[in-house]
mmCIF file of C-alpha atoms in Angstrom:
data_model
loop_
_atom_site.group_PDB
_atom_site.id
_atom_site.type_symbol
_atom_site.label_atom_id
_atom_site.label_comp_id
_atom_site.label_asym_id
_atom_site.label_seq_id
_atom_site.Cartn_x
_atom_site.Cartn_y
_atom_site.Cartn_z
ATOM 1 C CA UNK A 1 -6.952 33.014 5.434
ATOM 2 C CA UNK A 2 -9.016 32.488 8.170
ATOM 3 C CA UNK A 3 -6.663 31.108 10.727
ATOM 4 C CA UNK A 4 -9.438 30.946 13.117
ATOM 5 C CA UNK A 5 -11.247 28.877 10.888
ATOM 6 C CA UNK A 6 -8.377 26.553 10.188
ATOM 7 C CA UNK A 7 -7.888 26.099 13.991
ATOM 8 C CA UNK A 8 -11.751 24.824 14.470
ATOM 9 C CA UNK A 9 -11.568 22.045 11.597
ATOM 10 C CA UNK A 10 -7.960 20.641 12.726
ATOM 11 C CA UNK A 11 -9.896 17.654 15.105
ATOM 12 C CA UNK A 12 -11.557 16.865 12.224
ATOM 13 C CA UNK A 13 -8.296 16.472 10.205
ATOM 14 C CA UNK A 14 -6.485 14.549 13.060
ATOM 15 C CA UNK A 15 -9.794 12.296 12.854
ATOM 16 C CA UNK A 16 -9.611 11.656 9.118
ATOM 17 C CA UNK A 17 -5.855 11.247 8.999
ATOM 18 C CA UNK A 18 -6.699 8.295 12.108
ATOM 19 C CA UNK A 19 -8.965 6.559 8.920
ATOM 20 C CA UNK A 20 -6.127 6.871 5.990
ATOM 21 C CA UNK A 21 -3.509 5.571 8.794
ATOM 22 C CA UNK A 22 -6.032 2.254 8.988
ATOM 23 C CA UNK A 23 -6.192 2.471 5.481
ATOM 24 C CA UNK A 24 -2.548 2.769 4.921
ATOM 25 C CA UNK A 25 -1.723 -0.411 7.712
ATOM 26 C CA UNK A 26 -3.985 -2.336 6.232
ATOM 27 C CA UNK A 27 -2.993 -1.747 2.730
ATOM 28 C CA UNK A 28 0.491 -1.776 3.064
ATOM 29 C CA UNK A 29 1.016 -5.055 5.412
ATOM 30 C CA UNK A 30 -1.791 -6.897 3.336
ATOM 31 C CA UNK A 31 0.376 -5.725 0.684
ATOM 32 C CA UNK A 32 3.290 -7.157 1.445
ATOM 33 C CA UNK A 33 1.575 -10.654 2.690
ATOM 34 C CA UNK A 34 0.042 -11.622 -0.578
ATOM 35 C CA UNK A 35 2.839 -9.832 -2.659
ATOM 36 C CA UNK A 36 5.564 -11.864 -0.806
ATOM 37 C CA UNK A 37 2.543 -15.212 -1.734
ATOM 38 C CA UNK A 38 2.717 -14.123 -5.257
ATOM 39 C CA UNK A 39 6.388 -13.106 -5.865
ATOM 40 C CA UNK A 40 7.383 -16.861 -4.491
ATOM 41 C CA UNK A 41 4.906 -18.599 -6.544
ATOM 42 C CA UNK A 42 6.186 -16.286 -9.461
ATOM 43 C CA UNK A 43 9.793 -17.087 -9.292
ATOM 44 C CA UNK A 44 9.779 -20.602 -8.642
ATOM 45 C CA UNK A 45 6.804 -20.865 -11.202
ATOM 46 C CA UNK A 46 4.865 -23.345 -8.513
ATOM 47 C CA UNK A 47 2.312 -24.802 -11.500
ATOM 48 C CA UNK A 48 -0.360 -23.802 -11.681
ATOM 49 C CA UNK A 49 -0.534 -20.671 -9.781
ATOM 50 C CA UNK A 50 2.097 -18.952 -11.764
ATOM 51 C CA UNK A 51 0.049 -18.294 -14.508
ATOM 52 C CA UNK A 52 -3.040 -17.285 -12.129
ATOM 53 C CA UNK A 53 -0.361 -14.917 -10.430
ATOM 54 C CA UNK A 54 0.652 -13.645 -14.022
ATOM 55 C CA UNK A 55 -2.381 -12.899 -14.893
ATOM 56 C CA UNK A 56 -3.041 -10.985 -11.337
ATOM 57 C CA UNK A 57 -0.164 -8.803 -11.687
ATOM 58 C CA UNK A 58 -1.611 -7.773 -15.070
ATOM 59 C CA UNK A 59 -5.286 -7.181 -14.446
ATOM 60 C CA UNK A 60 -4.016 -5.291 -11.062
ATOM 61 C CA UNK A 61 -1.218 -2.861 -12.936
ATOM 62 C CA UNK A 62 -3.564 -1.904 -15.604
ATOM 63 C CA UNK A 63 -6.789 -1.342 -13.797
ATOM 64 C CA UNK A 64 -7.657 1.914 -12.421
ATOM 65 C CA UNK A 65 -8.131 1.765 -8.407
ATOM 66 C CA UNK A 66 -10.626 3.678 -8.524
ATOM 67 C CA UNK A 67 -12.399 1.021 -11.157
ATOM 68 C CA UNK A 68 -11.259 -1.775 -8.353
ATOM 69 C CA UNK A 69 -12.958 -0.056 -5.827
ATOM 70 C CA UNK A 70 -16.026 0.499 -7.797
ATOM 71 C CA UNK A 71 -16.083 -2.959 -8.635
ATOM 72 C CA UNK A 72 -16.098 -4.035 -4.887
ATOM 73 C CA UNK A 73 -19.005 -1.090 -3.757
ATOM 74 C CA UNK A 74 -21.046 -1.120 -6.273
ATOM 75 C CA UNK A 75 -20.738 -4.704 -8.416
ATOM 76 C CA UNK A 76 -20.989 -6.903 -5.728
ATOM 77 C CA UNK A 77 -23.699 -6.154 -4.171
ATOM 78 C CA UNK A 78 -25.478 -7.272 -7.249
ATOM 79 C CA UNK A 79 -24.631 -10.754 -6.634
ATOM 80 C CA UNK A 80 -24.914 -10.185 -2.481
ATOM 81 C CA UNK A 81 -21.897 -9.710 -1.429
ATOM 82 C CA UNK A 82 -22.276 -6.576 0.729
ATOM 83 C CA UNK A 83 -18.971 -4.840 2.159
ATOM 84 C CA UNK A 84 -18.374 -1.336 3.906
ATOM 85 C CA UNK A 85 -16.856 1.369 2.048
ATOM 86 C CA UNK A 86 -13.962 0.973 4.434
ATOM 87 C CA UNK A 87 -13.430 -3.004 3.776
ATOM 88 C CA UNK A 88 -13.982 -2.272 -0.173
ATOM 89 C CA UNK A 89 -10.965 0.415 0.449
ATOM 90 C CA UNK A 90 -8.292 -2.593 2.001
ATOM 91 C CA UNK A 91 -9.230 -4.823 -0.479
ATOM 92 C CA UNK A 92 -8.665 -2.225 -2.958
ATOM 93 C CA UNK A 93 -5.282 -1.155 -1.926
ATOM 94 C CA UNK A 94 -4.561 -5.077 -1.243
ATOM 95 C CA UNK A 95 -5.474 -5.794 -4.761
ATOM 96 C CA UNK A 96 -3.326 -3.115 -6.577
ATOM 97 C CA UNK A 97 -0.475 -2.531 -3.421
ATOM 98 C CA UNK A 98 0.129 -6.685 -4.041
ATOM 99 C CA UNK A 99 1.112 -6.678 -7.776
ATOM 100 C CA UNK A 100 3.486 -3.510 -7.478
ATOM 101 C CA UNK A 101 5.014 -5.418 -4.037
ATOM 102 C CA UNK A 102 5.263 -8.830 -5.993
ATOM 103 C CA UNK A 103 7.146 -7.440 -8.314
ATOM 104 C CA UNK A 104 9.427 -5.660 -6.501
ATOM 105 C CA UNK A 105 10.495 -8.688 -3.855
ATOM 106 C CA UNK A 106 10.252 -10.920 -7.811
ATOM 107 C CA UNK A 107 12.970 -8.948 -8.671
ATOM 108 C CA UNK A 108 14.739 -8.672 -4.902
ATOM 109 C CA UNK A 109 14.528 -12.815 -5.206
ATOM 110 C CA UNK A 110 16.075 -13.106 -8.654
ATOM 111 C CA UNK A 111 19.129 -10.626 -7.580
ATOM 112 C CA UNK A 112 20.627 -12.918 -5.417
ATOM 113 C CA UNK A 113 23.672 -15.009 -6.292
ATOM 114 C CA UNK A 114 22.755 -18.347 -7.523
ATOM 115 C CA UNK A 115 25.671 -19.157 -5.673
ATOM 116 C CA UNK A 116 24.442 -18.563 -2.206
ATOM 117 C CA UNK A 117 21.633 -21.045 -2.739
ATOM 118 C CA UNK A 118 24.436 -23.613 -3.733
ATOM 119 C CA UNK A 119 26.054 -22.521 -1.022
ATOM 120 C CA UNK A 120 23.736 -22.737 1.640
ATOM 121 C CA UNK A 121 21.932 -26.786 0.064
ATOM 122 C CA UNK A 122 25.775 -27.948 -0.211
ATOM 123 C CA UNK A 123 26.198 -27.443 4.291
ATOM 124 C CA UNK A 124 22.957 -29.115 4.465
ATOM 125 C CA UNK A 125 19.882 -26.533 4.884
ATOM 126 C CA UNK A 126 16.609 -27.845 3.630
ATOM 127 C CA UNK A 127 15.262 -25.853 0.814
ATOM 128 C CA UNK A 128 12.907 -23.749 2.996
ATOM 129 C CA UNK A 129 15.571 -23.039 5.365
ATOM 130 C CA UNK A 130 18.051 -21.900 2.433
ATOM 131 C CA UNK A 131 14.611 -19.581 1.565
ATOM 132 C CA UNK A 132 14.483 -18.370 4.926
ATOM 133 C CA UNK A 133 17.628 -17.982 6.160
ATOM 134 C CA UNK A 134 19.359 -17.136 3.071
ATOM 135 C CA UNK A 135 17.222 -15.708 -0.152
ATOM 136 C CA UNK A 136 14.755 -14.072 1.658
ATOM 137 C CA UNK A 137 16.819 -11.504 4.283
ATOM 138 C CA UNK A 138 19.232 -10.699 0.815
ATOM 139 C CA UNK A 139 16.342 -10.172 -1.046
ATOM 140 C CA UNK A 140 14.318 -7.851 1.349
ATOM 141 C CA UNK A 141 17.495 -5.941 1.580
ATOM 142 C CA UNK A 142 17.315 -5.676 -2.320
ATOM 143 C CA UNK A 143 14.191 -5.210 -2.736
ATOM 144 C CA UNK A 144 13.477 -2.431 0.362
ATOM 145 C CA UNK A 145 14.155 0.840 -2.118
ATOM 146 C CA UNK A 146 10.783 -0.501 -4.041
ATOM 147 C CA UNK A 147 9.019 -1.439 -1.249
ATOM 148 C CA UNK A 148 9.354 1.935 0.592
ATOM 149 C CA UNK A 149 8.403 3.408 -2.571
ATOM 150 C CA UNK A 150 5.255 1.498 -3.107
ATOM 151 C CA UNK A 151 4.350 1.906 0.748
ATOM 152 C CA UNK A 152 4.261 5.842 0.383
ATOM 153 C CA UNK A 153 3.032 5.423 -2.732
ATOM 154 C CA UNK A 154 0.031 3.440 -1.157
ATOM 155 C CA UNK A 155 -0.653 5.610 1.738
ATOM 156 C CA UNK A 156 -1.174 8.452 -1.207
ATOM 157 C CA UNK A 157 -3.786 6.268 -2.823
ATOM 158 C CA UNK A 158 -5.741 6.063 -0.006
ATOM 159 C CA UNK A 159 -7.155 9.806 -1.644
ATOM 160 C CA UNK A 160 -9.090 7.647 -3.785
ATOM 161 C CA UNK A 161 -11.218 6.003 -1.011
ATOM 162 C CA UNK A 162 -13.026 9.084 -0.657
ATOM 163 C CA UNK A 163 -15.320 7.456 -3.349
ATOM 164 C CA UNK A 164 -16.985 5.236 -1.126
ATOM 165 C CA UNK A 165 -17.898 7.470 1.551
ATOM 166 C CA UNK A 166 -15.089 6.996 3.759
ATOM 167 C CA UNK A 167 -13.969 10.121 6.027
ATOM 168 C CA UNK A 168 -10.507 10.426 5.130
ATOM 169 C CA UNK A 169 -8.706 13.154 4.259
ATOM 170 C CA UNK A 170 -9.578 13.985 0.847
ATOM 171 C CA UNK A 171 -13.201 13.383 2.392
ATOM 172 C CA UNK A 172 -13.187 15.759 4.498
ATOM 173 C CA UNK A 173 -11.509 18.621 2.505
ATOM 174 C CA UNK A 174 -14.379 17.879 0.026
ATOM 175 C CA UNK A 175 -16.994 18.153 3.222
ATOM 176 C CA UNK A 176 -15.719 21.461 4.417
ATOM 177 C CA UNK A 177 -15.483 22.973 0.997
ATOM 178 C CA UNK A 178 -19.080 21.812 -0.146
ATOM 179 C CA UNK A 179 -20.543 23.183 3.054
ATOM 180 C CA UNK A 180 -18.431 26.132 4.067
ATOM 181 C CA UNK A 181 -17.027 27.097 1.230
ATOM 182 C CA UNK A 182 -13.708 27.568 2.993
ATOM 183 C CA UNK A 183 -11.511 25.682 0.097
ATOM 184 C CA UNK A 184 -8.121 27.693 0.892
ATOM 185 C CA UNK A 185 -7.934 26.677 4.641
ATOM 186 C CA UNK A 186 -9.275 22.665 4.058
ATOM 187 C CA UNK A 187 -6.903 22.577 0.545
ATOM 188 C CA UNK A 188 -3.917 24.052 3.567
ATOM 189 C CA UNK A 189 -4.784 21.789 6.410
ATOM 190 C CA UNK A 190 -4.914 18.638 3.502
ATOM 191 C CA UNK A 191 -1.713 19.812 2.584
ATOM 192 C CA UNK A 192 -0.485 19.843 5.680
ATOM 193 C CA UNK A 193 -2.046 16.365 6.790
ATOM 194 C CA UNK A 194 -0.354 14.849 3.690
ATOM 195 C CA UNK A 195 2.954 16.422 4.906
ATOM 196 C CA UNK A 196 2.832 14.852 8.341
ATOM 197 C CA UNK A 197 2.015 11.558 7.626
ATOM 198 C CA UNK A 198 4.335 11.266 4.677
ATOM 199 C CA UNK A 199 7.510 13.263 5.552
ATOM 200 C CA UNK A 200 8.155 11.156 9.445
ATOM 201 C CA UNK A 201 7.391 7.797 6.399
ATOM 202 C CA UNK A 202 9.869 8.717 4.352
ATOM 203 C CA UNK A 203 12.375 9.782 6.683
ATOM 204 C CA UNK A 204 11.853 6.576 8.313
ATOM 205 C CA UNK A 205 12.264 4.324 5.401
ATOM 206 C CA UNK A 206 15.452 6.279 4.277
ATOM 207 C CA UNK A 207 16.793 4.987 7.675
ATOM 208 C CA UNK A 208 15.866 1.466 7.429
ATOM 209 C CA UNK A 209 17.412 1.072 3.856
ATOM 210 C CA UNK A 210 20.271 3.229 5.361
ATOM 211 C CA UNK A 211 20.729 0.319 7.661
ATOM 212 C CA UNK A 212 20.037 -2.529 5.384
ATOM 213 C CA UNK A 213 22.805 -1.812 3.413
ATOM 214 C CA UNK A 214 25.174 -2.033 6.237
#
């Protein structure tokens, strides 16, 4: 292991880690918003959107992220729609993550006792108020472990985005191996980079889950 070379490539991995964090932040945030919308539609069977939502969930969960990414990056330009690799990566992560977030949130919504809703309606709360003040807080607490697991899953899935030339961690690793043939050093830094990104997120998720249980 050439430690001097490891020190030399640290700035490149720092830049790549920032790109990975940006992809992750956009992907997770938009996935949560999309997942919440889909979960509400499927849980409350909002017609005709509930059927479309179920088709989306099945399509998203049963096709690889790489295929979805290639469709956005290489397929859409055939009909005149051109997006850069980063944008395609965010959309693909959102499309994939939204279905997993939706299922986790749907399970949380359905786990809220019916008596909670009936009690809220009995004291005069409107349907929107019941959803916002009574159902959603409890559903989020129930779904939180699955949501955090899905968020960590999406962070790791950002490695697929290197296929469309986005300079995230795996792209930089492959570039270093291909140009300088420093395989051990590049893979070591890749491992360290993901640990630095994922371990704090795992600890934060565990802390938040503990607080929510209280």
